[in-house]
Structures are given as structure tokens and as C-alpha cells.
mmCIF file with all atom_site columns, C-alpha atoms in Angstrom:
data_model
loop_
_atom_site.group_PDB
_atom_site.id
_atom_site.type_symbol
_atom_site.label_atom_id
_atom_site.label_alt_id
_atom_site.label_comp_id
_atom_site.label_asym_id
_atom_site.label_entity_id
_atom_site.label_seq_id
_atom_site.pdbx_PDB_ins_code
_atom_site.Cartn_x
_atom_site.Cartn_y
_atom_site.Cartn_z
_atom_site.occupancy
_atom_site.B_iso_or_equiv
_atom_site.pdbx_formal_charge
_atom_site.auth_seq_id
_atom_site.auth_comp_id
_atom_site.auth_asym_id
_atom_site.auth_atom_id
_atom_site.pdbx_PDB_model_num
ATOM 1   C CA . ARG K 1 1   ? -2.625  12.775  13.877  1.00 0.00 ? 1   ARG K CA 1
ATOM 2   C CA . LYS K 1 2   ? -1.981  16.348  15.023  1.00 0.00 ? 2   LYS K CA 1
ATOM 3   C CA . VAL K 1 3   ? -2.747  17.560  11.490  1.00 0.00 ? 3   VAL K CA 1
ATOM 4   C CA . MET K 1 4   ? -6.206  15.955  11.629  1.00 0.00 ? 4   MET K CA 1
ATOM 5   C CA . GLU K 1 5   ? -6.851  17.108  15.195  1.00 0.00 ? 5   GLU K CA 1
ATOM 6   C CA . ASP K 1 6   ? -5.490  20.665  15.046  1.00 0.00 ? 6   ASP K CA 1
ATOM 7   C CA . SER K 1 7   ? -5.988  21.725  11.428  1.00 0.00 ? 7   SER K CA 1
ATOM 8   C CA . PRO K 1 8   ? -8.751  21.479  8.818   1.00 0.00 ? 8   PRO K CA 1
ATOM 9   C CA . HIS K 1 9   ? -6.555  19.155  6.703   1.00 0.00 ? 9   HIS K CA 1
ATOM 10  C CA . LEU K 1 10  ? -5.904  15.413  6.442   1.00 0.00 ? 10  LEU K CA 1
ATOM 11  C CA . MET K 1 11  ? -2.265  15.507  5.308   1.00 0.00 ? 11  MET K CA 1
ATOM 12  C CA . LEU K 1 12  ? 0.661   17.917  5.065   1.00 0.00 ? 12  LEU K CA 1
ATOM 13  C CA . VAL K 1 13  ? 4.039   17.201  3.426   1.00 0.00 ? 13  VAL K CA 1
ATOM 14  C CA . GLY K 1 14  ? 7.305   19.043  2.827   1.00 0.00 ? 14  GLY K CA 1
ATOM 15  C CA . THR K 1 15  ? 8.007   22.496  4.244   1.00 0.00 ? 15  THR K CA 1
ATOM 16  C CA . GLY K 1 16  ? 4.386   23.012  5.252   1.00 0.00 ? 16  GLY K CA 1
ATOM 17  C CA . ALA K 1 17  ? 4.473   19.830  7.309   1.00 0.00 ? 17  ALA K CA 1
ATOM 18  C CA . ALA K 1 18  ? 7.754   20.881  8.937   1.00 0.00 ? 18  ALA K CA 1
ATOM 19  C CA . ARG K 1 19  ? 6.382   24.320  9.791   1.00 0.00 ? 19  ARG K CA 1
ATOM 20  C CA . PHE K 1 20  ? 3.220   22.808  11.283  1.00 0.00 ? 20  PHE K CA 1
ATOM 21  C CA . ALA K 1 21  ? 5.216   20.256  13.309  1.00 0.00 ? 21  ALA K CA 1
ATOM 22  C CA . ARG K 1 22  ? 7.400   23.007  14.797  1.00 0.00 ? 22  ARG K CA 1
ATOM 23  C CA . SER K 1 23  ? 4.294   25.020  15.692  1.00 0.00 ? 23  SER K CA 1
ATOM 24  C CA . GLN K 1 24  ? 3.007   21.955  17.582  1.00 0.00 ? 24  GLN K CA 1
ATOM 25  C CA . GLY K 1 25  ? 6.218   21.610  19.601  1.00 0.00 ? 25  GLY K CA 1
ATOM 26  C CA . PHE K 1 26  ? 7.839   18.728  17.717  1.00 0.00 ? 26  PHE K CA 1
ATOM 27  C CA . GLU K 1 27  ? 11.639  18.821  17.583  1.00 0.00 ? 27  GLU K CA 1
ATOM 28  C CA . GLU K 1 28  ? 13.628  18.224  14.402  1.00 0.00 ? 28  GLU K CA 1
ATOM 29  C CA . GLN K 1 29  ? 15.899  15.183  14.483  1.00 0.00 ? 29  GLN K CA 1
ATOM 30  C CA . GLU K 1 30  ? 18.360  13.693  12.020  1.00 0.00 ? 30  GLU K CA 1
ATOM 31  C CA . THR K 1 31  ? 16.815  10.388  10.955  1.00 0.00 ? 31  THR K CA 1
ATOM 32  C CA . LEU K 1 32  ? 19.472  9.290   8.456   1.00 0.00 ? 32  LEU K CA 1
ATOM 33  C CA . SER K 1 33  ? 22.080  7.240   10.310  1.00 0.00 ? 33  SER K CA 1
ATOM 34  C CA . GLU K 1 34  ? 25.666  6.990   9.122   1.00 0.00 ? 34  GLU K CA 1
ATOM 35  C CA . ARG K 1 35  ? 25.059  3.299   8.356   1.00 0.00 ? 35  ARG K CA 1
ATOM 36  C CA . ALA K 1 36  ? 22.075  4.174   6.149   1.00 0.00 ? 36  ALA K CA 1
ATOM 37  C CA . ARG K 1 37  ? 24.082  6.949   4.436   1.00 0.00 ? 37  ARG K CA 1
ATOM 38  C CA . GLU K 1 38  ? 26.826  4.426   3.574   1.00 0.00 ? 38  GLU K CA 1
ATOM 39  C CA . ALA K 1 39  ? 24.265  1.882   2.315   1.00 0.00 ? 39  ALA K CA 1
ATOM 40  C CA . TYR K 1 40  ? 22.720  4.554   0.094   1.00 0.00 ? 40  TYR K CA 1
ATOM 41  C CA . SER K 1 41  ? 26.104  5.526   -1.310  1.00 0.00 ? 41  SER K CA 1
ATOM 42  C CA . LYS K 1 42  ? 26.922  1.891   -2.182  1.00 0.00 ? 42  LYS K CA 1
ATOM 43  C CA . TRP K 1 43  ? 23.473  1.328   -3.678  1.00 0.00 ? 43  TRP K CA 1
ATOM 44  C CA . ARG K 1 44  ? 23.634  4.537   -5.748  1.00 0.00 ? 44  ARG K CA 1
ATOM 45  C CA . GLN K 1 45  ? 26.932  3.427   -7.305  1.00 0.00 ? 45  GLN K CA 1
ATOM 46  C CA . LYS K 1 46  ? 25.175  0.321   -8.683  1.00 0.00 ? 46  LYS K CA 1
ATOM 47  C CA . HIS K 1 47  ? 21.860  1.898   -9.735  1.00 0.00 ? 47  HIS K CA 1
ATOM 48  C CA . PRO K 1 48  ? 21.068  4.737   -12.133 1.00 0.00 ? 48  PRO K CA 1
ATOM 49  C CA . GLU K 1 49  ? 19.352  7.902   -10.928 1.00 0.00 ? 49  GLU K CA 1
ATOM 50  C CA . GLY K 1 50  ? 15.629  7.330   -10.505 1.00 0.00 ? 50  GLY K CA 1
ATOM 51  C CA . ASP K 1 51  ? 15.851  3.557   -10.083 1.00 0.00 ? 51  ASP K CA 1
ATOM 52  C CA . GLY K 1 52  ? 13.913  3.026   -6.853  1.00 0.00 ? 52  GLY K CA 1
ATOM 53  C CA . LYS K 1 53  ? 13.864  -0.749  -6.978  1.00 0.00 ? 53  LYS K CA 1
ATOM 54  C CA . ALA K 1 54  ? 15.314  -2.593  -4.003  1.00 0.00 ? 54  ALA K CA 1
ATOM 55  C CA . GLU K 1 55  ? 15.128  -6.189  -2.904  1.00 0.00 ? 55  GLU K CA 1
ATOM 56  C CA . GLY K 1 56  ? 12.474  -6.911  -0.301  1.00 0.00 ? 56  GLY K CA 1
ATOM 57  C CA . HIS K 1 57  ? 9.833   -4.635  1.140   1.00 0.00 ? 57  HIS K CA 1
ATOM 58  C CA . ASP K 1 58  ? 8.406   -3.556  4.433   1.00 0.00 ? 58  ASP K CA 1
ATOM 59  C CA . THR K 1 59  ? 4.797   -2.583  3.792   1.00 0.00 ? 59  THR K CA 1
ATOM 60  C CA . LEU K 1 60  ? 2.303   -4.022  6.244   1.00 0.00 ? 60  LEU K CA 1
ATOM 61  C CA . GLY K 1 61  ? -1.400  -3.814  5.485   1.00 0.00 ? 61  GLY K CA 1
ATOM 62  C CA . GLN K 1 62  ? -4.328  -5.124  7.485   1.00 0.00 ? 62  GLN K CA 1
ATOM 63  C CA . VAL K 1 63  ? -7.969  -5.338  6.570   1.00 0.00 ? 63  VAL K CA 1
ATOM 64  C CA . VAL K 1 64  ? -10.268 -6.637  9.292   1.00 0.00 ? 64  VAL K CA 1
ATOM 65  C CA . MET K 1 65  ? -13.928 -7.292  9.960   1.00 0.00 ? 65  MET K CA 1
ATOM 66  C CA . ASN K 1 66  ? -15.200 -7.766  13.499  1.00 0.00 ? 66  ASN K CA 1
ATOM 67  C CA . SER K 1 67  ? -18.109 -9.915  14.645  1.00 0.00 ? 67  SER K CA 1
ATOM 68  C CA . SER K 1 68  ? -20.571 -7.044  14.202  1.00 0.00 ? 68  SER K CA 1
ATOM 69  C CA . GLY K 1 69  ? -19.524 -6.508  10.576  1.00 0.00 ? 69  GLY K CA 1
ATOM 70  C CA . SER K 1 70  ? -17.490 -3.335  11.035  1.00 0.00 ? 70  SER K CA 1
ATOM 71  C CA . ILE K 1 71  ? -14.602 -3.210  8.564   1.00 0.00 ? 71  ILE K CA 1
ATOM 72  C CA . ALA K 1 72  ? -11.314 -1.341  8.997   1.00 0.00 ? 72  ALA K CA 1
ATOM 73  C CA . ALA K 1 73  ? -8.080  -1.080  7.041   1.00 0.00 ? 73  ALA K CA 1
ATOM 74  C CA . ALA K 1 74  ? -4.597  0.036   8.067   1.00 0.00 ? 74  ALA K CA 1
ATOM 75  C CA . CYS K 1 75  ? -1.333  0.353   6.193   1.00 0.00 ? 75  CYS K CA 1
ATOM 76  C CA . THR K 1 76  ? 2.210   1.274   7.208   1.00 0.00 ? 76  THR K CA 1
ATOM 77  C CA . THR K 1 77  ? 5.460   1.458   5.259   1.00 0.00 ? 77  THR K CA 1
ATOM 78  C CA . SER K 1 78  ? 8.730   3.322   5.019   1.00 0.00 ? 78  SER K CA 1
ATOM 79  C CA . GLY K 1 79  ? 8.129   3.492   1.289   1.00 0.00 ? 79  GLY K CA 1
ATOM 80  C CA . MET K 1 80  ? 10.145  3.059   -1.860  1.00 0.00 ? 80  MET K CA 1
ATOM 81  C CA . ALA K 1 81  ? 13.882  2.698   -1.379  1.00 0.00 ? 81  ALA K CA 1
ATOM 82  C CA . TRP K 1 82  ? 15.894  5.910   -1.843  1.00 0.00 ? 82  TRP K CA 1
ATOM 83  C CA . LYS K 1 83  ? 12.828  8.011   -2.583  1.00 0.00 ? 83  LYS K CA 1
ATOM 84  C CA . TYR K 1 84  ? 12.984  11.791  -2.964  1.00 0.00 ? 84  TYR K CA 1
ATOM 85  C CA . ALA K 1 85  ? 12.291  13.826  0.145   1.00 0.00 ? 85  ALA K CA 1
ATOM 86  C CA . GLY K 1 86  ? 8.607   14.707  0.244   1.00 0.00 ? 86  GLY K CA 1
ATOM 87  C CA . ARG K 1 87  ? 7.490   11.685  -1.790  1.00 0.00 ? 87  ARG K CA 1
ATOM 88  C CA . VAL K 1 88  ? 4.049   10.439  -0.752  1.00 0.00 ? 88  VAL K CA 1
ATOM 89  C CA . GLY K 1 89  ? 3.194   6.913   -1.838  1.00 0.00 ? 89  GLY K CA 1
ATOM 90  C CA . ASP K 1 90  ? -0.125  5.106   -1.812  1.00 0.00 ? 90  ASP K CA 1
ATOM 91  C CA . SER K 1 91  ? -0.003  3.789   1.768   1.00 0.00 ? 91  SER K CA 1
ATOM 92  C CA . PRO K 1 92  ? -1.213  6.917   3.615   1.00 0.00 ? 92  PRO K CA 1
ATOM 93  C CA . ILE K 1 93  ? -3.807  7.905   1.026   1.00 0.00 ? 93  ILE K CA 1
ATOM 94  C CA . ILE K 1 94  ? -7.341  6.660   1.630   1.00 0.00 ? 94  ILE K CA 1
ATOM 95  C CA . GLY K 1 95  ? -8.583  4.988   -1.547  1.00 0.00 ? 95  GLY K CA 1
ATOM 96  C CA . HIS K 1 96  ? -5.098  4.240   -2.839  1.00 0.00 ? 96  HIS K CA 1
ATOM 97  C CA . GLY K 1 97  ? -3.203  2.123   -0.298  1.00 0.00 ? 97  GLY K CA 1
ATOM 98  C CA . LEU K 1 98  ? -6.236  1.329   1.842   1.00 0.00 ? 98  LEU K CA 1
ATOM 99  C CA . TYR K 1 99  ? -9.997  1.720   1.874   1.00 0.00 ? 99  TYR K CA 1
ATOM 100 C CA . ALA K 1 100 ? -12.847 0.383   3.993   1.00 0.00 ? 100 ALA K CA 1
ATOM 101 C CA . ASP K 1 101 ? -16.613 0.761   3.877   1.00 0.00 ? 101 ASP K CA 1
ATOM 102 C CA . ASP K 1 102 ? -18.863 -1.341  6.121   1.00 0.00 ? 102 ASP K CA 1
ATOM 103 C CA . LYS K 1 103 ? -21.461 -1.488  3.327   1.00 0.00 ? 103 LYS K CA 1
ATOM 104 C CA . ALA K 1 104 ? -19.086 -3.017  0.762   1.00 0.00 ? 104 ALA K CA 1
ATOM 105 C CA . GLY K 1 105 ? -15.751 -4.259  2.116   1.00 0.00 ? 105 GLY K CA 1
ATOM 106 C CA . GLY K 1 106 ? -12.152 -3.313  2.717   1.00 0.00 ? 106 GLY K CA 1
ATOM 107 C CA . CYS K 1 107 ? -8.861  -3.499  0.857   1.00 0.00 ? 107 CYS K CA 1
ATOM 108 C CA . VAL K 1 108 ? -5.152  -2.825  1.379   1.00 0.00 ? 108 VAL K CA 1
ATOM 109 C CA . ALA K 1 109 ? -2.369  -2.565  -1.193  1.00 0.00 ? 109 ALA K CA 1
ATOM 110 C CA . THR K 1 110 ? 1.391   -2.929  -1.478  1.00 0.00 ? 110 THR K CA 1
ATOM 111 C CA . GLY K 1 111 ? 3.837   -2.487  -4.323  1.00 0.00 ? 111 GLY K CA 1
ATOM 112 C CA . VAL K 1 112 ? 4.835   0.480   -6.474  1.00 0.00 ? 112 VAL K CA 1
ATOM 113 C CA . GLY K 1 113 ? 2.664   3.136   -4.862  1.00 0.00 ? 113 GLY K CA 1
ATOM 114 C CA . GLU K 1 114 ? 2.664   5.462   -7.842  1.00 0.00 ? 114 GLU K CA 1
ATOM 115 C CA . GLU K 1 115 ? 1.058   2.790   -10.031 1.00 0.00 ? 115 GLU K CA 1
ATOM 116 C CA . ILE K 1 116 ? -1.463  1.808   -7.346  1.00 0.00 ? 116 ILE K CA 1
ATOM 117 C CA . SER K 1 117 ? -2.414  5.478   -6.918  1.00 0.00 ? 117 SER K CA 1
ATOM 118 C CA . LYS K 1 118 ? -2.922  5.992   -10.658 1.00 0.00 ? 118 LYS K CA 1
ATOM 119 C CA . VAL K 1 119 ? -5.868  3.567   -10.558 1.00 0.00 ? 119 VAL K CA 1
ATOM 120 C CA . CYS K 1 120 ? -7.098  4.456   -7.020  1.00 0.00 ? 120 CYS K CA 1
ATOM 121 C CA . GLY K 1 121 ? -6.434  0.787   -6.336  1.00 0.00 ? 121 GLY K CA 1
ATOM 122 C CA . SER K 1 122 ? -8.033  0.032   -2.980  1.00 0.00 ? 122 SER K CA 1
ATOM 123 C CA . PHE K 1 123 ? -11.059 2.222   -3.683  1.00 0.00 ? 123 PHE K CA 1
ATOM 124 C CA . LEU K 1 124 ? -11.510 0.497   -7.050  1.00 0.00 ? 124 LEU K CA 1
ATOM 125 C CA . VAL K 1 125 ? -11.454 -2.960  -5.441  1.00 0.00 ? 125 VAL K CA 1
ATOM 126 C CA . VAL K 1 126 ? -14.048 -1.997  -2.818  1.00 0.00 ? 126 VAL K CA 1
ATOM 127 C CA . GLU K 1 127 ? -16.315 -0.303  -5.360  1.00 0.00 ? 127 GLU K CA 1
ATOM 128 C CA . LEU K 1 128 ? -16.222 -3.367  -7.611  1.00 0.00 ? 128 LEU K CA 1
ATOM 129 C CA . MET K 1 129 ? -17.165 -5.539  -4.621  1.00 0.00 ? 129 MET K CA 1
ATOM 130 C CA . ARG K 1 130 ? -20.035 -3.124  -3.921  1.00 0.00 ? 130 ARG K CA 1
ATOM 131 C CA . GLN K 1 131 ? -21.249 -3.850  -7.462  1.00 0.00 ? 131 GLN K CA 1
ATOM 132 C CA . GLY K 1 132 ? -21.198 -7.610  -6.804  1.00 0.00 ? 132 GLY K CA 1
ATOM 133 C CA . ALA K 1 133 ? -17.676 -8.726  -7.724  1.00 0.00 ? 133 ALA K CA 1
ATOM 134 C CA . THR K 1 134 ? -15.911 -11.236 -5.509  1.00 0.00 ? 134 THR K CA 1
ATOM 135 C CA . PRO K 1 135 ? -12.702 -9.989  -3.878  1.00 0.00 ? 135 PRO K CA 1
ATOM 136 C CA . ASP K 1 136 ? -10.634 -12.031 -6.350  1.00 0.00 ? 136 ASP K CA 1
ATOM 137 C CA . GLU K 1 137 ? -12.553 -10.639 -9.337  1.00 0.00 ? 137 GLU K CA 1
ATOM 138 C CA . ALA K 1 138 ? -12.251 -7.060  -8.084  1.00 0.00 ? 138 ALA K CA 1
ATOM 139 C CA . ILE K 1 139 ? -8.535  -7.444  -7.399  1.00 0.00 ? 139 ILE K CA 1
ATOM 140 C CA . ALA K 1 140 ? -7.954  -9.004  -10.829 1.00 0.00 ? 140 ALA K CA 1
ATOM 141 C CA . GLU K 1 141 ? -9.590  -5.962  -12.452 1.00 0.00 ? 141 GLU K CA 1
ATOM 142 C CA . ALA K 1 142 ? -7.448  -3.527  -10.433 1.00 0.00 ? 142 ALA K CA 1
ATOM 143 C CA . LEU K 1 143 ? -4.285  -5.456  -11.294 1.00 0.00 ? 143 LEU K CA 1
ATOM 144 C CA . ASP K 1 144 ? -5.262  -5.607  -14.969 1.00 0.00 ? 144 ASP K CA 1
ATOM 145 C CA . ARG K 1 145 ? -5.644  -1.824  -15.004 1.00 0.00 ? 145 ARG K CA 1
ATOM 146 C CA . ILE K 1 146 ? -2.156  -1.427  -13.565 1.00 0.00 ? 146 ILE K CA 1
ATOM 147 C CA . ILE K 1 147 ? -0.753  -3.993  -16.006 1.00 0.00 ? 147 ILE K CA 1
ATOM 148 C CA . GLY K 1 148 ? -2.430  -2.102  -18.850 1.00 0.00 ? 148 GLY K CA 1
ATOM 149 C CA . ARG K 1 149 ? -0.630  1.064   -17.780 1.00 0.00 ? 149 ARG K CA 1
ATOM 150 C CA . VAL K 1 150 ? 2.834   -0.467  -17.385 1.00 0.00 ? 150 VAL K CA 1
ATOM 151 C CA . ALA K 1 151 ? 2.543   -2.819  -20.395 1.00 0.00 ? 151 ALA K CA 1
ATOM 152 C CA . THR K 1 152 ? 5.275   -5.456  -20.190 1.00 0.00 ? 152 THR K CA 1
ATOM 153 C CA . ASN K 1 153 ? 7.368   -3.843  -17.438 1.00 0.00 ? 153 ASN K CA 1
ATOM 154 C CA . ARG K 1 154 ? 7.529   -6.937  -15.250 1.00 0.00 ? 154 ARG K CA 1
ATOM 155 C CA . SER K 1 155 ? 9.541   -5.161  -12.551 1.00 0.00 ? 155 SER K CA 1
ATOM 156 C CA . VAL K 1 156 ? 6.413   -3.304  -11.400 1.00 0.00 ? 156 VAL K CA 1
ATOM 157 C CA . GLN K 1 157 ? 4.823   -5.122  -8.478  1.00 0.00 ? 157 GLN K CA 1
ATOM 158 C CA . ALA K 1 158 ? 1.421   -4.475  -6.961  1.00 0.00 ? 158 ALA K CA 1
ATOM 159 C CA . ALA K 1 159 ? -0.706  -6.634  -4.700  1.00 0.00 ? 159 ALA K CA 1
ATOM 160 C CA . PHE K 1 160 ? -4.042  -6.337  -2.926  1.00 0.00 ? 160 PHE K CA 1
ATOM 161 C CA . VAL K 1 161 ? -5.795  -8.129  -0.064  1.00 0.00 ? 161 VAL K CA 1
ATOM 162 C CA . ALA K 1 162 ? -9.539  -7.612  0.378   1.00 0.00 ? 162 ALA K CA 1
ATOM 163 C CA . ILE K 1 163 ? -12.565 -8.697  2.361   1.00 0.00 ? 163 ILE K CA 1
ATOM 164 C CA . ARG K 1 164 ? -16.152 -8.297  1.212   1.00 0.00 ? 164 ARG K CA 1
ATOM 165 C CA . ARG K 1 165 ? -18.906 -7.397  3.666   1.00 0.00 ? 165 ARG K CA 1
ATOM 166 C CA . ASP K 1 166 ? -20.147 -11.014 3.654   1.00 0.00 ? 166 ASP K CA 1
ATOM 167 C CA . GLY K 1 167 ? -16.725 -12.199 4.901   1.00 0.00 ? 167 GLY K CA 1
ATOM 168 C CA . LEU K 1 168 ? -15.413 -13.529 1.575   1.00 0.00 ? 168 LEU K CA 1
ATOM 169 C CA . THR K 1 169 ? -11.688 -12.780 1.216   1.00 0.00 ? 169 THR K CA 1
ATOM 170 C CA . GLY K 1 170 ? -9.278  -12.625 -1.679  1.00 0.00 ? 170 GLY K CA 1
ATOM 171 C CA . ALA K 1 171 ? -5.846  -11.485 -2.779  1.00 0.00 ? 171 ALA K CA 1
ATOM 172 C CA . GLY K 1 172 ? -3.831  -11.047 -5.933  1.00 0.00 ? 172 GLY K CA 1
ATOM 173 C CA . SER K 1 173 ? -0.489  -9.761  -7.174  1.00 0.00 ? 173 SER K CA 1
ATOM 174 C CA . ILE K 1 174 ? 1.219   -8.875  -10.431 1.00 0.00 ? 174 ILE K CA 1
ATOM 175 C CA . GLY K 1 175 ? 4.501   -10.632 -9.624  1.00 0.00 ? 175 GLY K CA 1
ATOM 176 C CA . SER K 1 176 ? 5.344   -13.782 -7.732  1.00 0.00 ? 176 SER K CA 1
ATOM 177 C CA . GLY K 1 177 ? 6.303   -14.213 -4.097  1.00 0.00 ? 177 GLY K CA 1
ATOM 178 C CA . PHE K 1 178 ? 3.369   -12.460 -2.429  1.00 0.00 ? 178 PHE K CA 1
ATOM 179 C CA . GLN K 1 179 ? 1.778   -14.057 0.636   1.00 0.00 ? 179 GLN K CA 1
ATOM 180 C CA . TYR K 1 180 ? -0.768  -12.937 3.177   1.00 0.00 ? 180 TYR K CA 1
ATOM 181 C CA . ALA K 1 181 ? -1.966  -14.221 6.533   1.00 0.00 ? 181 ALA K CA 1
ATOM 182 C CA . LEU K 1 182 ? -5.657  -15.013 6.931   1.00 0.00 ? 182 LEU K CA 1
ATOM 183 C CA . THR K 1 183 ? -7.049  -15.241 10.458  1.00 0.00 ? 183 THR K CA 1
ATOM 184 C CA . ARG K 1 184 ? -10.533 -16.483 11.326  1.00 0.00 ? 184 ARG K CA 1
ATOM 185 C CA . GLY K 1 185 ? -11.186 -16.861 15.033  1.00 0.00 ? 185 GLY K CA 1
ATOM 186 C CA . ALA K 1 186 ? -8.100  -18.423 16.596  1.00 0.00 ? 186 ALA K CA 1
ATOM 187 C CA . GLU K 1 187 ? -6.863  -19.990 13.333  1.00 0.00 ? 187 GLU K CA 1
ATOM 188 C CA . THR K 1 188 ? -4.280  -18.320 11.072  1.00 0.00 ? 188 THR K CA 1
ATOM 189 C CA . GLU K 1 189 ? -3.001  -19.618 7.755   1.00 0.00 ? 189 GLU K CA 1
ATOM 190 C CA . VAL K 1 190 ? -0.396  -18.171 5.394   1.00 0.00 ? 190 VAL K CA 1
ATOM 191 C CA . VAL K 1 191 ? -1.695  -18.081 1.833   1.00 0.00 ? 191 VAL K CA 1
ATOM 192 C CA . ASP K 1 192 ? 0.491   -18.033 -1.304  1.00 0.00 ? 192 ASP K CA 1
ATOM 193 C CA . VAL K 1 193 ? -0.978  -15.793 -3.986  1.00 0.00 ? 193 VAL K CA 1
ATOM 194 C CA . THR K 1 194 ? -0.968  -16.763 -7.669  1.00 0.00 ? 194 THR K CA 1
ATOM 195 C CA . ALA K 1 195 ? 0.764   -14.045 -9.697  1.00 0.00 ? 195 ALA K CA 1
ATOM 196 C CA . ARG K 1 196 ? -0.786  -12.473 -12.807 1.00 0.00 ? 196 ARG K CA 1
ATOM 197 C CA . PHE K 1 197 ? 2.668   -12.681 -14.447 1.00 0.00 ? 197 PHE K CA 1
ATOM 198 C CA . GLN K 1 198 ? 4.273   -16.085 -14.017 1.00 0.00 ? 198 GLN K CA 1
ATOM 199 C CA . GLU K 1 199 ? 8.070   -16.151 -14.097 1.00 0.00 ? 199 GLU K CA 1
ATOM 200 C CA . GLY K 1 200 ? 9.828   -18.411 -16.541 1.00 0.00 ? 200 GLY K CA 1
#
């Protein structure tokens, strides 16, 4: 937030981000606990260099529309397991991990951020809805573009949740096991998403 408030930029990473943070009075802290260091060491023994796959995930995305039709999207994550320092995934990048436009709709993404970013996933979904696609149709197109890039690599997961400006919602994922919560008024339901690649 300080970057957007006190600089002409939207995002800083790496040494430039550290320098800016110090100039704003933030203190450096060690964020890697001994427990996490041990977990990394055990994981690294079982996985080759560059294998960022880990069981489970922690990305949380929200796309909302209020009663006046304003649409917003938010996304938070700690990112890919054992990522390189300085790695920026799709979640913080507008148009990749999230995108919202009151005139078209909103979308959030989760999965392998690099693959989502390569197709500007959330922006693509919203733009297709602007052109008349339903959320499910737009998401299917975005997923198909990712699938086309990764061919038969079934370990790559990506998923999207979207709402169109008329209130129609949709979701889709490459792999199985993706769910989302849909709330309308005081009612919430958990929805299982049909995967593009079925296991078995």
C-alpha cells in the first residue's frame, strides 16, 4: 500500500522493494521459522530442484457484486511452495490473478500462477464476458488456452471464479477437487466444479 501511496508505482519486488520499505521505516524481520526451515529441508530431499508442487494450497480469491452493481475482486496467497525469493505469481497482478470492471464483470484465479499469467487469465475471462460469453464459457476458453500451452501436463492446475455484470456466476478448473462458495443474500452454498481433465 505504501508503494501506491508514496511512489508513482504499483509494485516493487526484490532489492528495490527492500530499499523502499527501509526508507518508509519498516524493520527487517526473519520470516523463516526453524520449523519451516526443517520442513523445507525434508521436502527438498524428496523433490528435484525446480519442482514447486506441494499438496494443498492456500490461495483465497473473492469476487463480489453489491446491490448497486459495483464489482470488486480480491486475492491473497503465500504462493507456490518453495518458490525463489522475489518470485511474483499471478495473485497480486491485476488482470492475471484478479480483475473487475463494473461494465463487464469480475474474476479471480488460483493455481500455477505462471501459467495463469501467460494468458492474462482473469482479464481474459472478463473481456470474454464483455463480448457476451457466459462466465462458464469465458472460463472454459481461458482454461483451454492454458491447457493448450501445457499440453498433457496434468499436474498443472488452474481455476477461475467469475461473475458477470448481470449477476450470472460461473467457475471452472483444469484438475479435480476445486470448490467455491457462492453467497446470495444470507444463503451460502459450496459448489463442486467439474474439471476439464477428469481423473481415471
